mmCIF file with all atom_site columns, C-alpha atoms in Angstrom:
data_model
loop_
_atom_site.group_PDB
_atom_site.id
_atom_site.type_symbol
_atom_site.label_atom_id
_atom_site.label_alt_id
_atom_site.label_comp_id
_atom_site.label_asym_id
_atom_site.label_entity_id
_atom_site.label_seq_id
_atom_site.pdbx_PDB_ins_code
_atom_site.Cartn_x
_atom_site.Cartn_y
_atom_site.Cartn_z
_atom_site.occupancy
_atom_site.B_iso_or_equiv
_atom_site.pdbx_formal_charge
_atom_site.auth_seq_id
_atom_site.auth_comp_id
_atom_site.auth_asym_id
_atom_site.auth_atom_id
_atom_site.pdbx_PDB_model_num
ATOM 1  C CA . SER A 1 1  ? -71.859 15.842 18.561 1.00 0.00 ? 1  SER A CA 1
ATOM 2  C CA . SER A 1 2  ? -71.588 19.297 17.096 1.00 0.00 ? 2  SER A CA 1
ATOM 3  C CA . ASP A 1 3  ? -75.044 19.735 15.574 1.00 0.00 ? 3  ASP A CA 1
ATOM 4  C CA . PHE A 1 4  ? -78.338 20.437 17.320 1.00 0.00 ? 4  PHE A CA 1
ATOM 5  C CA . ASN A 1 5  ? -79.690 17.090 16.061 1.00 0.00 ? 5  ASN A CA 1
ATOM 6  C CA . GLY A 1 6  ? -77.123 15.167 18.141 1.00 0.00 ? 6  GLY A CA 1
ATOM 7  C CA . TYR A 1 7  ? -75.021 14.169 15.137 1.00 0.00 ? 7  TYR A CA 1
ATOM 8  C CA . SER A 1 8  ? -72.121 15.599 13.203 1.00 0.00 ? 8  SER A CA 1
ATOM 9  C CA . ASP A 1 9  ? -71.297 15.931 9.522  1.00 0.00 ? 9  ASP A CA 1
ATOM 10 C CA . PRO A 1 10 ? -67.571 15.169 9.859  1.00 0.00 ? 10 PRO A CA 1
ATOM 11 C CA . PHE A 1 11 ? -64.756 15.432 7.352  1.00 0.00 ? 11 PHE A CA 1
ATOM 12 C CA . VAL A 1 12 ? -60.978 15.114 7.715  1.00 0.00 ? 12 VAL A CA 1
ATOM 13 C CA . ILE A 1 13 ? -58.118 17.319 6.570  1.00 0.00 ? 13 ILE A CA 1
ATOM 14 C CA . VAL A 1 14 ? -54.729 15.557 6.216  1.00 0.00 ? 14 VAL A CA 1
ATOM 15 C CA . GLU A 1 15 ? -51.519 17.537 6.452  1.00 0.00 ? 15 GLU A CA 1
ATOM 16 C CA . SER A 1 16 ? -47.857 17.017 7.250  1.00 0.00 ? 16 SER A CA 1
ATOM 17 C CA . GLY A 1 17 ? -44.997 19.426 7.562  1.00 0.00 ? 17 GLY A CA 1
ATOM 18 C CA . GLY A 1 18 ? -47.539 22.252 7.521  1.00 0.00 ? 18 GLY A CA 1
ATOM 19 C CA . THR A 1 19 ? -48.632 21.249 4.008  1.00 0.00 ? 19 THR A CA 1
ATOM 20 C CA . PHE A 1 20 ? -52.225 20.346 3.097  1.00 0.00 ? 20 PHE A CA 1
ATOM 21 C CA . HIS A 1 21 ? -52.473 16.928 1.429  1.00 0.00 ? 21 HIS A CA 1
ATOM 22 C CA . ASN A 1 22 ? -56.071 15.840 1.235  1.00 0.00 ? 22 ASN A CA 1
ATOM 23 C CA . LYS A 1 23 ? -59.637 16.446 2.384  1.00 0.00 ? 23 LYS A CA 1
ATOM 24 C CA . SER A 1 24 ? -62.123 13.622 2.848  1.00 0.00 ? 24 SER A CA 1
ATOM 25 C CA . GLU A 1 25 ? -65.742 13.596 1.846  1.00 0.00 ? 25 GLU A CA 1
ATOM 26 C CA . VAL A 1 26 ? -68.294 14.762 4.398  1.00 0.00 ? 26 VAL A CA 1
ATOM 27 C CA . ARG A 1 27 ? -70.111 11.927 6.196  1.00 0.00 ? 27 ARG A CA 1
ATOM 28 C CA . GLU A 1 28 ? -73.568 13.258 6.998  1.00 0.00 ? 28 GLU A CA 1
ATOM 29 C CA . LYS A 1 29 ? -75.423 12.792 10.298 1.00 0.00 ? 29 LYS A CA 1
ATOM 30 C CA . THR A 1 30 ? -73.097 10.347 12.050 1.00 0.00 ? 30 THR A CA 1
ATOM 31 C CA . LEU A 1 31 ? -71.083 9.953  15.218 1.00 0.00 ? 31 LEU A CA 1
ATOM 32 C CA . ASN A 1 32 ? -69.113 6.989  13.808 1.00 0.00 ? 32 ASN A CA 1
ATOM 33 C CA . PRO A 1 33 ? -67.732 8.025  10.421 1.00 0.00 ? 33 PRO A CA 1
ATOM 34 C CA . ILE A 1 34 ? -65.596 5.733  8.298  1.00 0.00 ? 34 ILE A CA 1
ATOM 35 C CA . TRP A 1 35 ? -63.348 7.049  5.534  1.00 0.00 ? 35 TRP A CA 1
ATOM 36 C CA . GLU A 1 36 ? -61.393 5.121  2.953  1.00 0.00 ? 36 GLU A CA 1
ATOM 37 C CA . TRP A 1 37 ? -58.098 6.604  1.819  1.00 0.00 ? 37 TRP A CA 1
ATOM 38 C CA . ASN A 1 38 ? -57.721 7.139  -1.913 1.00 0.00 ? 38 ASN A CA 1
ATOM 39 C CA . PRO A 1 39 ? -54.470 5.344  -2.835 1.00 0.00 ? 39 PRO A CA 1
ATOM 40 C CA . GLY A 1 40 ? -54.013 7.800  -5.712 1.00 0.00 ? 40 GLY A CA 1
ATOM 41 C CA . LYS A 1 41 ? -53.337 10.581 -3.201 1.00 0.00 ? 41 LYS A CA 1
ATOM 42 C CA . ASN A 1 42 ? -49.807 10.375 -1.801 1.00 0.00 ? 42 ASN A CA 1
ATOM 43 C CA . ILE A 1 43 ? -48.299 12.219 1.135  1.00 0.00 ? 43 ILE A CA 1
ATOM 44 C CA . LEU A 1 44 ? -44.687 13.328 0.851  1.00 0.00 ? 44 LEU A CA 1
ATOM 45 C CA . VAL A 1 45 ? -42.888 12.319 4.037  1.00 0.00 ? 45 VAL A CA 1
ATOM 46 C CA . THR A 1 46 ? -39.215 13.232 4.270  1.00 0.00 ? 46 THR A CA 1
ATOM 47 C CA . SER A 1 47 ? -38.505 11.457 7.574  1.00 0.00 ? 47 SER A CA 1
ATOM 48 C CA . PRO A 1 48 ? -39.987 8.438  9.367  1.00 0.00 ? 48 PRO A CA 1
ATOM 49 C CA . TYR A 1 49 ? -40.421 10.777 12.352 1.00 0.00 ? 49 TYR A CA 1
ATOM 50 C CA . GLN A 1 50 ? -42.365 13.417 10.411 1.00 0.00 ? 50 GLN A CA 1
ATOM 51 C CA . ARG A 1 51 ? -45.868 13.789 11.786 1.00 0.00 ? 51 ARG A CA 1
ATOM 52 C CA . ILE A 1 52 ? -48.948 13.252 9.672  1.00 0.00 ? 52 ILE A CA 1
ATOM 53 C CA . ARG A 1 53 ? -51.840 15.192 11.190 1.00 0.00 ? 53 ARG A CA 1
ATOM 54 C CA . PHE A 1 54 ? -55.536 14.424 10.850 1.00 0.00 ? 54 PHE A CA 1
ATOM 55 C CA . ILE A 1 55 ? -57.897 17.273 11.721 1.00 0.00 ? 55 ILE A CA 1
ATOM 56 C CA . VAL A 1 56 ? -61.586 16.417 11.994 1.00 0.00 ? 56 VAL A CA 1
ATOM 57 C CA . TYR A 1 57 ? -64.197 19.108 11.419 1.00 0.00 ? 57 TYR A CA 1
ATOM 58 C CA . ASP A 1 58 ? -67.970 19.203 11.537 1.00 0.00 ? 58 ASP A CA 1
ATOM 59 C CA . TYR A 1 59 ? -69.235 20.590 8.229  1.00 0.00 ? 59 TYR A CA 1
ATOM 60 C CA . ASP A 1 60 ? -71.626 23.519 8.533  1.00 0.00 ? 60 ASP A CA 1
ATOM 61 C CA . ALA A 1 61 ? -73.301 24.917 5.424  1.00 0.00 ? 61 ALA A CA 1
ATOM 62 C CA . VAL A 1 62 ? -74.426 28.116 7.168  1.00 0.00 ? 62 VAL A CA 1
ATOM 63 C CA . SER A 1 63 ? -71.474 29.123 9.348  1.00 0.00 ? 63 SER A CA 1
ATOM 64 C CA . ARG A 1 64 ? -67.845 28.202 9.910  1.00 0.00 ? 64 ARG A CA 1
ATOM 65 C CA . ASN A 1 65 ? -66.930 24.509 10.229 1.00 0.00 ? 65 ASN A CA 1
ATOM 66 C CA . ASP A 1 66 ? -66.307 23.423 13.830 1.00 0.00 ? 66 ASP A CA 1
ATOM 67 C CA . LYS A 1 67 ? -63.114 21.601 14.757 1.00 0.00 ? 67 LYS A CA 1
ATOM 68 C CA . ILE A 1 68 ? -64.003 18.307 16.461 1.00 0.00 ? 68 ILE A CA 1
ATOM 69 C CA . GLY A 1 69 ? -60.530 16.915 17.111 1.00 0.00 ? 69 GLY A CA 1
ATOM 70 C CA . THR A 1 70 ? -57.056 16.074 15.867 1.00 0.00 ? 70 THR A CA 1
ATOM 71 C CA . GLY A 1 71 ? -54.731 13.103 15.737 1.00 0.00 ? 71 GLY A CA 1
ATOM 72 C CA . GLU A 1 72 ? -51.127 12.594 14.700 1.00 0.00 ? 72 GLU A CA 1
ATOM 73 C CA . VAL A 1 73 ? -49.027 9.622  13.657 1.00 0.00 ? 73 VAL A CA 1
ATOM 74 C CA . THR A 1 74 ? -45.499 9.057  12.360 1.00 0.00 ? 74 THR A CA 1
ATOM 75 C CA . LEU A 1 75 ? -44.392 6.334  9.975  1.00 0.00 ? 75 LEU A CA 1
ATOM 76 C CA . ILE A 1 76 ? -42.084 4.928  12.653 1.00 0.00 ? 76 ILE A CA 1
ATOM 77 C CA . ASN A 1 77 ? -45.050 4.553  15.035 1.00 0.00 ? 77 ASN A CA 1
ATOM 78 C CA . LEU A 1 78 ? -47.146 2.911  12.309 1.00 0.00 ? 78 LEU A CA 1
ATOM 79 C CA . ALA A 1 79 ? -44.348 0.436  11.615 1.00 0.00 ? 79 ALA A CA 1
ATOM 80 C CA . LYS A 1 80 ? -44.019 -0.371 15.329 1.00 0.00 ? 80 LYS A CA 1
ATOM 81 C CA . ALA A 1 81 ? -47.772 -0.868 15.680 1.00 0.00 ? 81 ALA A CA 1
ATOM 82 C CA . ALA A 1 82 ? -47.883 -3.126 12.600 1.00 0.00 ? 82 ALA A CA 1
ATOM 83 C CA . SER A 1 83 ? -45.035 -5.291 13.907 1.00 0.00 ? 83 SER A CA 1
ATOM 84 C CA . ASN A 1 84 ? -46.814 -5.717 17.266 1.00 0.00 ? 84 ASN A CA 1
ATOM 85 C CA . SER A 1 85 ? -50.093 -6.886 15.747 1.00 0.00 ? 85 SER A CA 1
#
């Protein structure tokens, strides 16, 4: 958790190729956020090996947002994972 109350107010930034693509809504006071992707927001990927990065922050209304973590995926890895499930 990033807040003094033991919870976070997380949101996600999505980028690929160094380009910002989308920002999620803030999920208040949670350690287990769930976001649904808006299908109207597309990400331009020029290669199946291009990385899509997800950066999770804790929203802070008073000071700077704190980075909680990051994750990356490629389309090729998503396709492999889908074929194995």
